[in-house]
Structures are given as structure tokens and as C-alpha cells.
């Protein structure tokens, strides 16, 4: 009886091997100066780290980092659809403010008078559009009156040693 032949099919070469990809990556890093930068950072020991730490440990730098953190915390609580409305609402608001030059001189500078003021008081559409603005000003005023020692403690409700 004949002995069975053991034959393993070599997979077809689909793309470069891992070794070829590694060589290409190394060459690309060299061509773009990344390897030189990495070598210089390693050769300088901790000098560059000391420069970064001394720059970041200044009061102004710490305040900047904390302020950016607070902004990111506030933005993280706003759902994207509300942020969309807010951003484009502000854009439209600014467009209306800049449109003042287009209005006739008499319309932009004249006071409504007693009769006009009385009509404005009974204008439901005006009050409907002003209500969110007034509520927003109230909320802003309440927040400005709060005493906050540590922003992260106020945000999370947990004590902080920072």
C-alpha cells in the first residue's frame, strides 16, 4: 500500500507581509523626520519633560487647563440637537444684529411712543418669543449668584482635593 503524501497548500500572497509593512513604516517615519525627533527626545533625557512641566505648572497654564476642562464638562451635558439649535440660533441672532444697517433710519432710531408701547404689551407673539430669553436670564442670574469653591466638586457632587 502506498504511503499518503502530506502536502500543505501555501496561501496565496494577498499583500505585503508583516515584515515588509514594518520596513515600509520605518522608512516612512524616517522620511518624515519622526525617527529623528524620537531619537532627539530620548537623547535629551528629561530636559524636554522639565520644560513642559515647568510651563504647565504656572498659574496661568493651570487656570487655562481648568477652564478648558470646565467648558468640556458643560458641553458634555448638552445633547447634540440642543447644541445645534443653540449654535445656529446664535448665528441667526448675530445676523439680525448686523442687519440694522439695512433698516430705514426712521425705523431703527424712533421710539415706539406710548401707543406703540401699549401695543407691544399686548403682542402675544412678542411675549412668546421673549419668554425663553427671560427664563434664560433668570437661570444665568441664579448660577452667577452661586458660590463655587471647586468646579469639579460642584459638577460631580463628589469632594475633591484638587
Short mmCIF file of C-alpha atoms in Angstrom, two decimals:
data_model
loop_
_atom_site.label_atom_id
_atom_site.label_comp_id
_atom_site.label_asym_id
_atom_site.label_seq_id
_atom_site.Cartn_x
_atom_site.Cartn_y
_atom_site.Cartn_z
CA UNK A 1 0.00 0.00 0.00
CA UNK A 2 1.26 3.47 -0.87
CA UNK A 3 2.15 5.98 1.79
CA UNK A 4 -0.04 9.16 1.90
CA UNK A 5 1.63 12.30 0.70
CA UNK A 6 1.46 15.18 3.14
CA UNK A 7 1.04 18.40 1.25
CA UNK A 8 0.07 21.74 2.68
CA UNK A 9 -1.18 24.37 0.28
CA UNK A 10 0.58 27.68 0.69
CA UNK A 11 -1.87 30.55 0.99
CA UNK A 12 -1.75 32.94 -1.93
CA UNK A 13 0.13 36.18 -1.38
CA UNK A 14 -2.60 38.78 -0.96
CA UNK A 15 -0.50 41.74 0.11
CA UNK A 16 2.80 42.60 1.71
CA UNK A 17 3.97 40.55 4.66
CA UNK A 18 4.21 42.00 8.14
CA UNK A 19 7.97 42.34 7.76
CA UNK A 20 7.56 44.29 4.52
CA UNK A 21 4.95 46.56 6.13
CA UNK A 22 7.27 47.15 9.10
CA UNK A 23 10.12 48.12 6.77
CA UNK A 24 7.82 50.49 4.88
CA UNK A 25 6.62 52.07 8.16
CA UNK A 26 10.19 52.52 9.34
CA UNK A 27 11.15 54.16 6.05
CA UNK A 28 8.13 56.49 6.17
CA UNK A 29 8.91 57.51 9.75
CA UNK A 30 12.48 58.25 8.70
CA UNK A 31 11.43 60.30 5.65
CA UNK A 32 9.07 62.46 7.69
CA UNK A 33 11.56 63.12 10.50
CA UNK A 34 9.67 61.24 13.19
CA UNK A 35 12.58 58.94 13.96
CA UNK A 36 14.96 61.89 14.30
CA UNK A 37 12.50 63.59 16.68
CA UNK A 38 12.14 60.42 18.76
CA UNK A 39 15.92 59.97 18.89
CA UNK A 40 16.42 63.60 19.93
CA UNK A 41 13.77 63.29 22.66
CA UNK A 42 15.37 60.16 24.05
CA UNK A 43 18.88 61.65 23.84
CA UNK A 44 17.85 64.82 25.70
CA UNK A 45 16.89 62.69 28.73
CA UNK A 46 14.42 64.58 30.89
CA UNK A 47 15.25 68.13 29.77
CA UNK A 48 12.21 68.42 27.49
CA UNK A 49 9.96 66.99 30.18
CA UNK A 50 11.24 69.57 32.66
CA UNK A 51 10.47 72.36 30.18
CA UNK A 52 6.92 71.08 29.68
CA UNK A 53 6.27 70.56 33.40
CA UNK A 54 7.63 73.99 34.34
CA UNK A 55 5.48 75.59 31.63
CA UNK A 56 2.35 73.76 32.73
CA UNK A 57 2.89 74.41 36.43
CA UNK A 58 2.44 78.18 36.08
CA UNK A 59 -0.76 79.66 37.48
CA UNK A 60 -1.96 80.89 34.09
CA UNK A 61 -1.43 77.49 32.48
CA UNK A 62 -3.26 75.72 35.30
CA UNK A 63 -6.16 78.17 35.03
CA UNK A 64 -6.32 77.59 31.27
CA UNK A 65 -6.39 73.82 31.69
CA UNK A 66 -9.09 74.04 34.36
CA UNK A 67 -11.17 76.46 32.28
CA UNK A 68 -10.99 74.19 29.24
CA UNK A 69 -12.00 71.26 31.45
CA UNK A 70 -15.00 73.19 32.77
CA UNK A 71 -16.06 74.10 29.22
CA UNK A 72 -15.79 70.46 28.15
CA UNK A 73 -17.80 69.35 31.20
CA UNK A 74 -20.52 71.87 30.35
CA UNK A 75 -20.54 70.89 26.66
CA UNK A 76 -20.75 67.21 27.54
CA UNK A 77 -24.12 67.78 29.20
CA UNK A 78 -25.70 69.40 26.13
CA UNK A 79 -27.34 66.96 23.72
CA UNK A 80 -26.20 67.48 20.09
CA UNK A 81 -29.66 68.53 18.90
CA UNK A 82 -29.81 71.30 21.52
CA UNK A 83 -26.26 72.37 20.69
CA UNK A 84 -27.26 72.56 17.02
CA UNK A 85 -30.21 74.81 17.88
CA UNK A 86 -28.05 76.96 20.15
CA UNK A 87 -25.23 77.41 17.66
CA UNK A 88 -27.46 78.24 14.71
CA UNK A 89 -29.74 80.36 16.90
CA UNK A 90 -26.71 82.44 17.90
CA UNK A 91 -25.70 82.68 14.24
CA UNK A 92 -29.16 83.96 13.29
CA UNK A 93 -29.11 86.36 16.27
CA UNK A 94 -25.80 87.83 15.09
CA UNK A 95 -27.14 88.10 11.55
CA UNK A 96 -30.15 90.08 12.81
CA UNK A 97 -27.89 92.39 14.80
CA UNK A 98 -25.79 93.14 11.75
CA UNK A 99 -28.91 93.70 9.62
CA UNK A 100 -29.55 97.01 11.46
CA UNK A 101 -27.77 98.97 8.73
CA UNK A 102 -30.28 97.71 6.17
CA UNK A 103 -33.28 99.15 8.02
CA UNK A 104 -34.51 102.68 7.25
CA UNK A 105 -33.14 105.41 9.51
CA UNK A 106 -36.56 106.33 10.95
CA UNK A 107 -37.48 102.73 11.82
CA UNK A 108 -34.26 101.90 13.66
CA UNK A 109 -33.94 105.05 15.77
CA UNK A 110 -37.53 106.03 16.58
CA UNK A 111 -39.14 105.18 19.90
CA UNK A 112 -42.48 103.36 19.78
CA UNK A 113 -44.27 106.07 21.78
CA UNK A 114 -46.99 105.43 24.34
CA UNK A 115 -49.43 103.90 21.86
CA UNK A 116 -46.71 101.67 20.36
CA UNK A 117 -45.58 100.56 23.83
CA UNK A 118 -49.17 99.71 24.73
CA UNK A 119 -49.47 97.61 21.55
CA UNK A 120 -46.19 95.85 22.39
CA UNK A 121 -47.52 94.92 25.83
CA UNK A 122 -50.44 93.10 24.20
CA UNK A 123 -48.40 91.43 21.46
CA UNK A 124 -48.61 87.69 22.30
CA UNK A 125 -46.04 86.74 19.65
CA UNK A 126 -43.53 89.16 21.16
CA UNK A 127 -44.03 87.78 24.68
CA UNK A 128 -43.90 84.21 23.39
CA UNK A 129 -40.51 84.91 21.79
CA UNK A 130 -39.20 86.84 24.85
CA UNK A 131 -40.18 84.21 27.45
CA UNK A 132 -37.24 81.83 26.75
CA UNK A 133 -34.84 84.78 26.81
CA UNK A 134 -36.18 85.99 30.15
CA UNK A 135 -36.12 82.46 31.62
CA UNK A 136 -32.55 82.05 30.37
CA UNK A 137 -31.52 85.32 32.02
CA UNK A 138 -33.11 84.15 35.30
CA UNK A 139 -31.22 80.84 35.16
CA UNK A 140 -27.99 82.65 34.32
CA UNK A 141 -28.50 85.03 37.23
CA UNK A 142 -29.15 82.16 39.66
CA UNK A 143 -25.96 80.41 38.51
CA UNK A 144 -23.92 83.59 38.86
CA UNK A 145 -25.08 84.00 42.48
CA UNK A 146 -23.89 80.50 43.48
CA UNK A 147 -20.65 80.21 45.42
CA UNK A 148 -18.39 77.54 43.91
CA UNK A 149 -15.18 76.51 45.65
CA UNK A 150 -14.15 73.68 43.31
CA UNK A 151 -15.87 73.34 39.94
CA UNK A 152 -15.42 69.57 39.69
CA UNK A 153 -16.99 69.08 43.14
CA UNK A 154 -19.93 71.25 42.11
CA UNK A 155 -20.34 69.36 38.83
CA UNK A 156 -20.00 65.80 40.14
CA UNK A 157 -21.22 66.24 43.70
CA UNK A 158 -18.11 64.45 44.97
CA UNK A 159 -15.43 66.04 47.17
CA UNK A 160 -12.09 66.86 45.55
CA UNK A 161 -8.61 67.62 46.80
CA UNK A 162 -7.68 69.46 43.60
#
